[in-house]
Amino acid sequence: MANRTAQRPNGQTQGKICQFKLVLLGESAVGKSSLVLRFVKGQFHEYQESTIGAAFLTQTICLDDTTVKFEIWDTAGQERYHSLAPMYYRGAQAAIVVYDITNQDTFGRAKTWVKELQRQASPNIVIALAGNKQDLANKRVVEYEEAQSYADENGLLFMETSAKTAMNVNDIFLAIAKKLPKNEQNTGQAGNAQGRRLTEGDTGPKATGNCCK
Amino acid sequence: MTVGMTVDLLRNSQLKFGAITFFAKQHKGDTCGSNGLPLTPNSIIIIGRAQFLKTINSPFLCEFLDVIRGKHERTIVVSQYCGTPLANLVEKHTFSHLQIKKIAYQILQGLSLLHSLKIVHRCLSNENILLQDNDNIKLFNYGLYYMTDNGALVPFPVLDVLYTAPEVYLNGPNSCYPDPKVDIWSSGICLAELALNKSLWSSLNLGQRIRKILSLLQVNSSIFEKIAREHNCYETYLNLPQDLKEIIELCLNIYPSKRPTCNELLSNSYFNDFKLENDERDRKPWRSFDIFTIKELYHWWQLTGGDVYQELKKQGLIRSSPPILSLPSLVLIEGSLLGQERNPATLYDPRIVQMPLDMLYQRFAHISLPAFYPLIHCKSEIISNADPPPYDATGLPLVIKEKDPEYQFHRIILFRRLLHGYPFTKDLIIEEAQKDIPPLLRGEIWAALLNVNSLYKMDYLRLDKYSHTTTDRQIEVDIPRCHQYNELLSSTEGHKKLKRILKAWVYKNAQYVYWQGLDSLTAPFLYLNFNDEAKAFACLSNFVPKFLHKFFLKDNAVIIEEYLWKFSQLIAFHDPELANHLHEINFYPQLFAIPWFLTLFSHVFPLYKILHLWDKLLLCDSSFPLHIGLSILTQLRDKLLTSGFNECILLFSDLPEVDIEKCVLSSMQTYTSTPKSITNREYENELFHQKNELDITGVKIEDLKKELCPRISPNDVIDFVRHRPEKALFIDIRNPTLFLRCSLKDSINIPFSSVSFSEKLLGNLGPHCNLVKSKGDKVVVVIGNSDTDLERFPKFLLQCNVSRVCVLHGGFNVLIPVTPTVLQSGMPT
Ligand SMILES: Nc1nc2c(ncn2[C@@H]2O[C@H](COP(=O)(O)OP(=O)(O)O)[C@@H](O)[C@H]2O)c(=O)[nH]1
Ligand SMILES: [Mg+2]
């Protein structure tokens, strides 16, 4: 198992270890990379570099007696990189679709992503909608209620977040972790070969499932 | 050749410089701009604006050299500073009327140039008019008002009380309108002091001086006369030539609108004497060539350890106060700080610190005069070999060479000459650039290597950089994320320029679109040509077709796919063990190398590394980036070989320190040792890669993606057979009958059907297996024909960790028509 999982806090050694592939989608500059950076390293860079292609990071959190390891694919936001996106969301068990609460177009784009995921991704994928840059609420153009009701209609988790102040960043990942099925033979198998390729690897041949005792 | 002469060239009385320092306005607390990003610090905005001043060149202006940023918005301006301020001479020296006329003329010439560039001096005074040994003057500190955005970026008024026009006080010193007429008034006061040979109101304090100037508004008769009377100089006044009096009077008009402009004054008959001289200068079609300028001198001075900041500290202009004194008196709960103001007296320091040049003179004392005039073209070997190279630095690491003042002296002297002769010296520039590129001239050298031609400015001028397009939003969100640790690129000017260049590029290249990453790709060019946007654009425009042909097509999937596949093949070719491992863990270039190749590493490395990488890239072809990629993997090889998928991909999400010099060396090494056709691509630009029937063409992407080992062209194979047979091992996998009938010279026969591919054992190759095992770094060329399986055999070799395996493109039959023949028949001897 990856050494990251060994650094469990509280000396917790018992319990299940689950591995999930999560992908971040959304228009450029809404703060996807910043959310991941905040979640994984607890940092925020004002001048966060743009993402080309995609970036991969991992982070582990504890949920009761389960250790959840997220394998996170942070994708490029520009529409042109769209053709690469399926490579990353195929086989993903979770997705965070991000928009910027100060920019209406990014919300529209988020809805398109949700639709695409509902059509193309694994049927059981857990989708969360994140209204980022909550710290700029005085410049808000997307109302909380509007996004909330859209999320309700589509069965999405929803939170407004701020990568800058860290508000709701851990919470949204935690909420996803809670919602993900943690039984032995779970949805992770569903992805096709190309998608699975991204989650295989260091887990070695034994880790064909996403969960192991 | 005496030692003294060399230093004389350097020890020119005008080649001296000094610095002033001040504080830029500090932003209050944690304020954000409209895009949610923190406001750009004013000192950075100043740095961006000040760059333009570097381009100004006039005999009557001190050359602007540098602006440096210290802590807490401290800003340091370095500029030529030489001669004696006129203020030091007033009352101590008598100026002849002719001398005054000349000074007046030169002041106005200097101002006229500034005003034509929309720059207002605003603090012109006899303190910063410097009289030179040759009796000419130079204006100093004319850039302060401009670089501070007409004073808006600094917490102090930009003016010199005594010389400031009355309307400035009336409008309030913080009004930021750059009116050139204020300089005319100041010139009038300067000239009045010279004409009367009197420092005006020198005994008065600040407030009294301002009152005096405002009192001039009440004068109904001649202001100059009034000034003269007040200073008991009426006698002198009466004896002044009428036309001089008139000029001063014109300048001291209290109504800015009635004050003449520089050019109006210059056309006054008073200056007739100088007109002829002026016309003559204008007629010269080119500027004379300087062996070096004060800019180079400043650079060498820095390399010999010159440090402006330290010098200011030594001379007491920068003092650090104990931290406890800078604690705020009150911190509000939401974080704003109160009572932390800087002592206003320290915001602007009028003192000028001259930089000592002795270290430089000493260090360069032994450089001989001919070194200033390097031999460039010479048909006679005897002459060109007569002198040993002036300074041998071969073998020294690049970083050392770049910091070695003497080496940089020789390189810069030489490259300045070569660049002056461009484009006729293109070949020599390439040859020298292969050794190394002096950082000071990198921008120009790159432009030469990229064939930027003399019309680039016109080309750029013609392009639309302003109309709104659908790409604007993307460009706007990318620019504030692009190499923002760099002062120039993070400055407001930098953002504007980058945006214009990108928009111009998208406009000009209708066949292409803006892909994220193009911003990073442009950044090095803008950084190097910050004052020549058009050149930055021209460099980018010539760079893309050469190295990234078709990469920015709207649908670039095939081009990228092909490039990445060639990358995999190159890894397999040079490092089968690594290739096999990466393949096993499903670690494909698609997952990490797209930003590498799409931006030629400009998105993954900091600027200083990109510069060194591209120094070499520009001398190579579009396959070089593949070799850079390979060398990065090679540097991380041990880690990769022992890691699984997650560790590997994490390694690249946050690229660890890559030793760029090592990287450059090893990529050069594989680049030169790899047969060219190994990295051949279908989508490379034919302009740079001309092909004939013995090259590789027409490989479809679907076919390519079945091949783990690269193809080699018949041309390269023929080259091996004829010139370097010892460097290759030719394996003919056709059946023995065909082989015996006719085969490539020196080839061996391992019939395809005789090998069992079930286990990965080289022994399965049969009797020839030892030849393969002991082949060393020979290239293994697999030769087959349409009946043989050209995938399994090379794949087998690859899986057995045999390096440098490739497959002859087109199969054996393409070699038949080659003349003179490379074939043999019968049993090989
Ligand atoms: N004020 C504020 N800015 C943010 C926040 N998240 C990201 N940003 C900024 O928005 C810009 C784009 O962020 P980035 O993470 O690169 O977006 P991405 O393209 O979606 O990955 C960067 O300049 C970030 O500093 C946030 O929560 N609040
Ligand atoms: Mg990003």
PDB file of N, CA, C and O and ligand atoms in Angstrom, chain A residues 25-37 44-51 74-78 98 100 131-136 161-166 169, chain B residues 32 35-38 473-474 477-478 480-481 516, ligand 1:
ATOM      1  N   LEU A  25     -13.727  19.114 -12.199  1.00  0.00           N
ATOM      2  CA  LEU A  25     -14.067  19.673 -13.499  1.00  0.00           C
ATOM      3  C   LEU A  25     -14.624  21.075 -13.309  1.00  0.00           C
ATOM      4  O   LEU A  25     -15.108  21.422 -12.225  1.00  0.00           O
ATOM      5  N   GLY A  26     -14.590  21.852 -14.347  1.00  0.00           N
ATOM      6  CA  GLY A  26     -15.133  23.206 -14.260  1.00  0.00           C
ATOM      7  C   GLY A  26     -14.344  24.149 -15.141  1.00  0.00           C
ATOM      8  O   GLY A  26     -13.225  23.846 -15.548  1.00  0.00           O
ATOM      9  N   GLU A  27     -14.950  25.288 -15.422  1.00  0.00           N
ATOM     10  CA  GLU A  27     -14.334  26.311 -16.269  1.00  0.00           C
ATOM     11  C   GLU A  27     -12.957  26.706 -15.710  1.00  0.00           C
ATOM     12  O   GLU A  27     -12.670  26.526 -14.532  1.00  0.00           O
ATOM     13  N   SER A  28     -12.165  27.263 -16.584  1.00  0.00           N
ATOM     14  CA  SER A  28     -10.838  27.716 -16.217  1.00  0.00           C
ATOM     15  C   SER A  28     -10.903  28.804 -15.145  1.00  0.00           C
ATOM     16  O   SER A  28     -11.800  29.644 -15.171  1.00  0.00           O
ATOM     17  N   ALA A  29      -9.961  28.764 -14.227  1.00  0.00           N
ATOM     18  CA  ALA A  29      -9.772  29.824 -13.227  1.00  0.00           C
ATOM     19  C   ALA A  29     -10.891  29.929 -12.195  1.00  0.00           C
ATOM     20  O   ALA A  29     -11.015  30.942 -11.520  1.00  0.00           O
ATOM     21  N   VAL A  30     -11.705  28.891 -12.052  1.00  0.00           N
ATOM     22  CA  VAL A  30     -12.712  28.938 -10.995  1.00  0.00           C
ATOM     23  C   VAL A  30     -12.099  28.529  -9.647  1.00  0.00           C
ATOM     24  O   VAL A  30     -12.686  28.782  -8.605  1.00  0.00           O
ATOM     25  N   GLY A  31     -10.934  27.899  -9.693  1.00  0.00           N
ATOM     26  CA  GLY A  31     -10.261  27.551  -8.446  1.00  0.00           C
ATOM     27  C   GLY A  31     -10.138  26.060  -8.193  1.00  0.00           C
ATOM     28  O   GLY A  31      -9.965  25.639  -7.054  1.00  0.00           O
ATOM     29  N   LYS A  32     -10.181  25.255  -9.247  1.00  0.00           N
ATOM     30  CA  LYS A  32     -10.052  23.806  -9.060  1.00  0.00           C
ATOM     31  C   LYS A  32      -8.698  23.452  -8.443  1.00  0.00           C
ATOM     32  O   LYS A  32      -8.632  22.772  -7.428  1.00  0.00           O
ATOM     33  N   SER A  33      -7.644  23.939  -9.070  1.00  0.00           N
ATOM     34  CA  SER A  33      -6.310  23.611  -8.549  1.00  0.00           C
ATOM     35  C   SER A  33      -6.135  24.159  -7.151  1.00  0.00           C
ATOM     36  O   SER A  33      -5.500  23.538  -6.302  1.00  0.00           O
ATOM     37  N   SER A  34      -6.713  25.323  -6.909  1.00  0.00           N
ATOM     38  CA  SER A  34      -6.582  25.925  -5.580  1.00  0.00           C
ATOM     39  C   SER A  34      -7.294  25.091  -4.529  1.00  0.00           C
ATOM     40  O   SER A  34      -6.799  24.926  -3.412  1.00  0.00           O
ATOM     41  N   LEU A  35      -8.453  24.537  -4.883  1.00  0.00           N
ATOM     42  CA  LEU A  35      -9.166  23.681  -3.932  1.00  0.00           C
ATOM     43  C   LEU A  35      -8.338  22.441  -3.606  1.00  0.00           C
ATOM     44  O   LEU A  35      -8.231  22.037  -2.453  1.00  0.00           O
ATOM     45  N   VAL A  36      -7.753  21.851  -4.628  1.00  0.00           N
ATOM     46  CA  VAL A  36      -6.947  20.649  -4.397  1.00  0.00           C
ATOM     47  C   VAL A  36      -5.734  20.993  -3.541  1.00  0.00           C
ATOM     48  O   VAL A  36      -5.396  20.290  -2.587  1.00  0.00           O
ATOM     49  N   LEU A  37      -5.098  22.094  -3.870  1.00  0.00           N
ATOM     50  CA  LEU A  37      -3.904  22.497  -3.130  1.00  0.00           C
ATOM     51  C   LEU A  37      -4.247  22.734  -1.664  1.00  0.00           C
ATOM     52  O   LEU A  37      -3.518  22.349  -0.759  1.00  0.00           O
ATOM     53  N   PHE A  44      -2.494  28.034  -0.072  1.00  0.00           N
ATOM     54  CA  PHE A  44      -3.206  28.789  -1.105  1.00  0.00           C
ATOM     55  C   PHE A  44      -2.207  29.700  -1.800  1.00  0.00           C
ATOM     56  O   PHE A  44      -1.459  30.414  -1.151  1.00  0.00           O
ATOM     57  N   HIS A  45      -2.165  29.654  -3.107  1.00  0.00           N
ATOM     58  CA  HIS A  45      -1.281  30.540  -3.867  1.00  0.00           C
ATOM     59  C   HIS A  45      -2.133  31.508  -4.670  1.00  0.00           C
ATOM     60  O   HIS A  45      -2.929  31.089  -5.499  1.00  0.00           O
ATOM     61  N   GLU A  46      -1.927  32.782  -4.422  1.00  0.00           N
ATOM     62  CA  GLU A  46      -2.687  33.783  -5.176  1.00  0.00           C
ATOM     63  C   GLU A  46      -2.446  33.612  -6.676  1.00  0.00           C
ATOM     64  O   GLU A  46      -3.322  33.805  -7.481  1.00  0.00           O
ATOM     65  N   TYR A  47      -1.187  33.291  -6.993  1.00  0.00           N
ATOM     66  CA  TYR A  47      -0.824  33.224  -8.407  1.00  0.00           C
ATOM     67  C   TYR A  47      -0.680  31.779  -8.860  1.00  0.00           C
ATOM     68  O   TYR A  47       0.234  31.435  -9.596  1.00  0.00           O
ATOM     69  N   GLN A  48      -1.549  30.930  -8.365  1.00  0.00           N
ATOM     70  CA  GLN A  48      -1.614  29.526  -8.768  1.00  0.00           C
ATOM     71  C   GLN A  48      -1.450  29.402 -10.281  1.00  0.00           C
ATOM     72  O   GLN A  48      -2.146  30.075 -11.037  1.00  0.00           O
ATOM     73  N   GLU A  49      -0.524  28.565 -10.703  1.00  0.00           N
ATOM     74  CA  GLU A  49      -0.326  28.418 -12.151  1.00  0.00           C
ATOM     75  C   GLU A  49      -1.510  27.701 -12.789  1.00  0.00           C
ATOM     76  O   GLU A  49      -2.166  26.887 -12.150  1.00  0.00           O
ATOM     77  N   SER A  50      -1.743  27.990 -14.039  1.00  0.00           N
ATOM     78  CA  SER A  50      -2.841  27.316 -14.720  1.00  0.00           C
ATOM     79  C   SER A  50      -2.464  25.850 -14.947  1.00  0.00           C
ATOM     80  O   SER A  50      -1.301  25.482 -14.929  1.00  0.00           O
ATOM     81  N   THR A  51      -3.469  25.032 -15.144  1.00  0.00           N
ATOM     82  CA  THR A  51      -3.241  23.603 -15.306  1.00  0.00           C
ATOM     83  C   THR A  51      -3.325  23.260 -16.782  1.00  0.00           C
ATOM     84  O   THR A  51      -4.277  23.655 -17.449  1.00  0.00           O
ATOM     85  N   ASP A  74      -6.908  16.663 -11.214  1.00  0.00           N
ATOM     86  CA  ASP A  74      -7.278  18.063 -11.387  1.00  0.00           C
ATOM     87  C   ASP A  74      -7.085  18.380 -12.867  1.00  0.00           C
ATOM     88  O   ASP A  74      -5.993  18.233 -13.400  1.00  0.00           O
ATOM     89  N   THR A  75      -8.148  18.761 -13.541  1.00  0.00           N
ATOM     90  CA  THR A  75      -8.062  18.880 -14.998  1.00  0.00           C
ATOM     91  C   THR A  75      -7.899  20.323 -15.454  1.00  0.00           C
ATOM     92  O   THR A  75      -8.089  21.248 -14.683  1.00  0.00           O
ATOM     93  N   ALA A  76      -7.564  20.476 -16.723  1.00  0.00           N
ATOM     94  CA  ALA A  76      -7.460  21.805 -17.320  1.00  0.00           C
ATOM     95  C   ALA A  76      -8.869  22.306 -17.590  1.00  0.00           C
ATOM     96  O   ALA A  76      -9.745  21.551 -17.977  1.00  0.00           O
ATOM     97  N   GLY A  77      -9.087  23.581 -17.379  1.00  0.00           N
ATOM     98  CA  GLY A  77     -10.444  24.093 -17.506  1.00  0.00           C
ATOM     99  C   GLY A  77     -10.819  24.533 -18.900  1.00  0.00           C
ATOM    100  O   GLY A  77     -11.994  24.557 -19.260  1.00  0.00           O
ATOM    101  N   GLN A  78      -9.833  24.884 -19.700  1.00  0.00           N
ATOM    102  CA  GLN A  78     -10.174  25.455 -20.994  1.00  0.00           C
ATOM    103  C   GLN A  78     -10.971  24.472 -21.828  1.00  0.00           C
ATOM    104  O   GLN A  78     -10.664  23.280 -21.906  1.00  0.00           O
ATOM    105  N   VAL A  98     -16.786  22.508 -10.248  1.00  0.00           N
ATOM    106  CA  VAL A  98     -16.547  23.779  -9.571  1.00  0.00           C
ATOM    107  C   VAL A  98     -16.996  24.939 -10.448  1.00  0.00           C
ATOM    108  O   VAL A  98     -16.827  24.912 -11.669  1.00  0.00           O
ATOM    109  N   ASP A 100     -17.404  29.532 -10.132  1.00  0.00           N
ATOM    110  CA  ASP A 100     -16.945  30.701  -9.395  1.00  0.00           C
ATOM    111  C   ASP A 100     -18.183  31.548  -9.116  1.00  0.00           C
ATOM    112  O   ASP A 100     -18.876  31.962 -10.060  1.00  0.00           O
ATOM    113  N   GLY A 131     -19.414  25.931  -5.214  1.00  0.00           N
ATOM    114  CA  GLY A 131     -19.434  27.346  -5.594  1.00  0.00           C
ATOM    115  C   GLY A 131     -18.249  28.011  -4.933  1.00  0.00           C
ATOM    116  O   GLY A 131     -18.286  28.369  -3.764  1.00  0.00           O
ATOM    117  N   ASN A 132     -17.169  28.142  -5.662  1.00  0.00           N
ATOM    118  CA  ASN A 132     -15.915  28.585  -5.035  1.00  0.00           C
ATOM    119  C   ASN A 132     -15.794  30.112  -5.020  1.00  0.00           C
ATOM    120  O   ASN A 132     -16.559  30.821  -5.647  1.00  0.00           O
ATOM    121  N   LYS A 133     -14.792  30.575  -4.289  1.00  0.00           N
ATOM    122  CA  LYS A 133     -14.477  31.995  -4.077  1.00  0.00           C
ATOM    123  C   LYS A 133     -15.549  32.647  -3.206  1.00  0.00           C
ATOM    124  O   LYS A 133     -15.927  33.789  -3.413  1.00  0.00           O
ATOM    125  N   GLN A 134     -16.013  31.891  -2.230  1.00  0.00           N
ATOM    126  CA  GLN A 134     -17.032  32.391  -1.329  1.00  0.00           C
ATOM    127  C   GLN A 134     -16.544  33.630  -0.593  1.00  0.00           C
ATOM    128  O   GLN A 134     -17.321  34.489  -0.204  1.00  0.00           O
ATOM    129  N   ASP A 135     -15.209  33.746  -0.432  1.00  0.00           N
ATOM    130  CA  ASP A 135     -14.676  34.935   0.249  1.00  0.00           C
ATOM    131  C   ASP A 135     -14.981  36.224  -0.518  1.00  0.00           C
ATOM    132  O   ASP A 135     -14.927  37.315   0.031  1.00  0.00           O
ATOM    133  N   LEU A 136     -15.306  36.082  -1.786  1.00  0.00           N
ATOM    134  CA  LEU A 136     -15.637  37.274  -2.577  1.00  0.00           C
ATOM    135  C   LEU A 136     -17.157  37.452  -2.658  1.00  0.00           C
ATOM    136  O   LEU A 136     -17.682  37.950  -3.660  1.00  0.00           O
ATOM    137  N   THR A 161     -17.583  27.177  -1.302  1.00  0.00           N
ATOM    138  CA  THR A 161     -16.255  26.958  -0.722  1.00  0.00           C
ATOM    139  C   THR A 161     -15.374  28.183  -0.943  1.00  0.00           C
ATOM    140  O   THR A 161     -15.702  29.062  -1.734  1.00  0.00           O
ATOM    141  N   SER A 162     -14.290  28.202  -0.235  1.00  0.00           N
ATOM    142  CA  SER A 162     -13.257  29.191  -0.530  1.00  0.00           C
ATOM    143  C   SER A 162     -11.898  28.541  -0.348  1.00  0.00           C
ATOM    144  O   SER A 162     -11.532  28.160   0.759  1.00  0.00           O
ATOM    145  N   ALA A 163     -11.186  28.406  -1.430  1.00  0.00           N
ATOM    146  CA  ALA A 163      -9.835  27.854  -1.326  1.00  0.00           C
ATOM    147  C   ALA A 163      -8.950  28.834  -0.574  1.00  0.00           C
ATOM    148  O   ALA A 163      -7.983  28.457   0.076  1.00  0.00           O
ATOM    149  N   LYS A 164      -9.320  30.116  -0.658  1.00  0.00           N
ATOM    150  CA  LYS A 164      -8.481  31.137  -0.029  1.00  0.00           C
ATOM    151  C   LYS A 164      -8.587  31.072   1.503  1.00  0.00           C
ATOM    152  O   LYS A 164      -7.577  31.055   2.187  1.00  0.00           O
ATOM    153  N   THR A 165      -9.805  31.000   2.015  1.00  0.00           N
ATOM    154  CA  THR A 165      -9.960  30.974   3.480  1.00  0.00           C
ATOM    155  C   THR A 165     -10.091  29.559   3.999  1.00  0.00           C
ATOM    156  O   THR A 165     -10.216  29.360   5.199  1.00  0.00           O
ATOM    157  N   ALA A 166     -10.123  28.577   3.116  1.00  0.00           N
ATOM    158  CA  ALA A 166     -10.260  27.159   3.467  1.00  0.00           C
ATOM    159  C   ALA A 166     -11.699  26.787   3.838  1.00  0.00           C
ATOM    160  O   ALA A 166     -11.967  25.642   4.190  1.00  0.00           O
ATOM    161  N   VAL A 169     -13.644  23.491   2.464  1.00  0.00           N
ATOM    162  CA  VAL A 169     -12.837  22.698   1.535  1.00  0.00           C
ATOM    163  C   VAL A 169     -12.745  21.258   2.019  1.00  0.00           C
ATOM    164  O   VAL A 169     -13.128  20.325   1.316  1.00  0.00           O
TER     165      VAL A 169
ATOM    166  N   CYS B  32      -7.965  43.786  -2.337  1.00  0.00           N
ATOM    167  CA  CYS B  32      -7.982  42.985  -3.556  1.00  0.00           C
ATOM    168  C   CYS B  32      -8.430  43.820  -4.730  1.00  0.00           C
ATOM    169  O   CYS B  32      -9.177  44.780  -4.581  1.00  0.00           O
ATOM    170  N   ASN B  35     -10.523  41.569  -9.770  1.00  0.00           N
ATOM    171  CA  ASN B  35     -10.524  40.156 -10.140  1.00  0.00           C
ATOM    172  C   ASN B  35     -10.291  39.255  -8.940  1.00  0.00           C
ATOM    173  O   ASN B  35     -10.073  38.061  -9.081  1.00  0.00           O
ATOM    174  N   GLY B  36     -10.303  39.848  -7.732  1.00  0.00           N
ATOM    175  CA  GLY B  36     -10.119  39.040  -6.542  1.00  0.00           C
ATOM    176  C   GLY B  36      -8.661  38.762  -6.220  1.00  0.00           C
ATOM    177  O   GLY B  36      -8.352  38.205  -5.181  1.00  0.00           O
ATOM    178  N   LEU B  37      -7.782  39.163  -7.091  1.00  0.00           N
ATOM    179  CA  LEU B  37      -6.361  38.950  -6.836  1.00  0.00           C
ATOM    180  C   LEU B  37      -5.827  40.125  -6.026  1.00  0.00           C
ATOM    181  O   LEU B  37      -6.374  41.214  -6.068  1.00  0.00           O
ATOM    182  N   PRO B  38      -4.758  39.910  -5.283  1.00  0.00           N
ATOM    183  CA  PRO B  38      -4.186  41.031  -4.542  1.00  0.00           C
ATOM    184  C   PRO B  38      -3.696  42.107  -5.508  1.00  0.00           C
ATOM    185  O   PRO B  38      -3.337  41.799  -6.641  1.00  0.00           O
ATOM    186  N   ARG B 473     -11.407  36.148 -22.477  1.00  0.00           N
ATOM    187  CA  ARG B 473     -11.535  35.739 -21.083  1.00  0.00           C
ATOM    188  C   ARG B 473     -10.428  34.758 -20.696  1.00  0.00           C
ATOM    189  O   ARG B 473      -9.791  34.896 -19.657  1.00  0.00           O
ATOM    190  N   GLN B 474     -10.193  33.790 -21.577  1.00  0.00           N
ATOM    191  CA  GLN B 474      -9.181  32.800 -21.258  1.00  0.00           C
ATOM    192  C   GLN B 474      -7.812  33.458 -21.097  1.00  0.00           C
ATOM    193  O   GLN B 474      -7.072  33.166 -20.162  1.00  0.00           O
ATOM    194  N   VAL B 477      -7.651  35.323 -17.757  1.00  0.00           N
ATOM    195  CA  VAL B 477      -7.478  34.550 -16.519  1.00  0.00           C
ATOM    196  C   VAL B 477      -6.132  33.839 -16.487  1.00  0.00           C
ATOM    197  O   VAL B 477      -5.659  33.472 -15.414  1.00  0.00           O
ATOM    198  N   ASP B 478      -5.522  33.661 -17.629  1.00  0.00           N
ATOM    199  CA  ASP B 478      -4.231  32.970 -17.643  1.00  0.00           C
ATOM    200  C   ASP B 478      -3.069  33.898 -17.316  1.00  0.00           C
ATOM    201  O   ASP B 478      -2.109  33.493 -16.653  1.00  0.00           O
ATOM    202  N   PRO B 480      -2.617  36.433 -15.237  1.00  0.00           N
ATOM    203  CA  PRO B 480      -2.190  36.601 -13.839  1.00  0.00           C
ATOM    204  C   PRO B 480      -1.722  35.307 -13.181  1.00  0.00           C
ATOM    205  O   PRO B 480      -1.454  35.293 -11.989  1.00  0.00           O
ATOM    206  N   ARG B 481      -1.630  34.230 -13.947  1.00  0.00           N
ATOM    207  CA  ARG B 481      -1.119  32.973 -13.387  1.00  0.00           C
ATOM    208  C   ARG B 481       0.190  32.578 -14.058  1.00  0.00           C
ATOM    209  O   ARG B 481       0.695  31.480 -13.836  1.00  0.00           O
ATOM    210  N   GLN B 516      -4.425  27.074 -23.778  1.00  0.00           N
ATOM    211  CA  GLN B 516      -3.748  27.404 -22.522  1.00  0.00           C
ATOM    212  C   GLN B 516      -2.333  26.871 -22.613  1.00  0.00           C
ATOM    213  O   GLN B 516      -2.125  25.734 -23.017  1.00  0.00           O
TER     214      GLN B 516
HETATM  215  N1  LIG C   1     -10.461  35.074  -3.776  1.00  0.00           N
HETATM  216  C1  LIG C   1     -10.290  33.801  -4.130  1.00  0.00           C
HETATM  217  N2  LIG C   1      -9.530  33.492  -5.169  1.00  0.00           N
HETATM  218  C2  LIG C   1      -9.394  32.197  -5.501  1.00  0.00           C
HETATM  219  C3  LIG C   1     -10.032  31.160  -4.789  1.00  0.00           C
HETATM  220  N3  LIG C   1      -9.700  29.990  -5.381  1.00  0.00           N
HETATM  221  C4  LIG C   1      -8.864  30.302  -6.393  1.00  0.00           C
HETATM  222  N4  LIG C   1      -8.686  31.622  -6.469  1.00  0.00           N
HETATM  223  C5  LIG C   1      -7.870  32.344  -7.456  1.00  0.00           C
HETATM  224  O1  LIG C   1      -8.416  32.148  -8.731  1.00  0.00           O
HETATM  225  C6  LIG C   1      -7.418  31.966  -9.711  1.00  0.00           C
HETATM  226  C7  LIG C   1      -7.620  30.669 -10.445  1.00  0.00           C
HETATM  227  O2  LIG C   1      -7.419  29.585  -9.577  1.00  0.00           O
HETATM  228  P1  LIG C   1      -6.964  28.147 -10.080  1.00  0.00           P
HETATM  229  O3  LIG C   1      -6.907  27.266  -8.892  1.00  0.00           O
HETATM  230  O4  LIG C   1      -5.765  28.241 -10.916  1.00  0.00           O
HETATM  231  O5  LIG C   1      -8.217  27.774 -10.995  1.00  0.00           O
HETATM  232  P2  LIG C   1      -8.402  26.533 -11.979  1.00  0.00           P
HETATM  233  O6  LIG C   1      -8.071  26.988 -13.347  1.00  0.00           O
HETATM  234  O7  LIG C   1      -9.869  26.203 -11.858  1.00  0.00           O
HETATM  235  O8  LIG C   1      -7.529  25.433 -11.510  1.00  0.00           O
HETATM  236  C8  LIG C   1      -6.109  32.024  -8.969  1.00  0.00           C
HETATM  237  O9  LIG C   1      -5.556  33.285  -9.131  1.00  0.00           O
HETATM  238  C9  LIG C   1      -6.467  31.784  -7.536  1.00  0.00           C
HETATM  239  O10 LIG C   1      -5.592  32.460  -6.677  1.00  0.00           O
HETATM  240  C10 LIG C   1     -10.859  31.527  -3.688  1.00  0.00           C
HETATM  241  O11 LIG C   1     -11.454  30.712  -3.012  1.00  0.00           O
HETATM  242  N5  LIG C   1     -10.952  32.855  -3.396  1.00  0.00           N
END
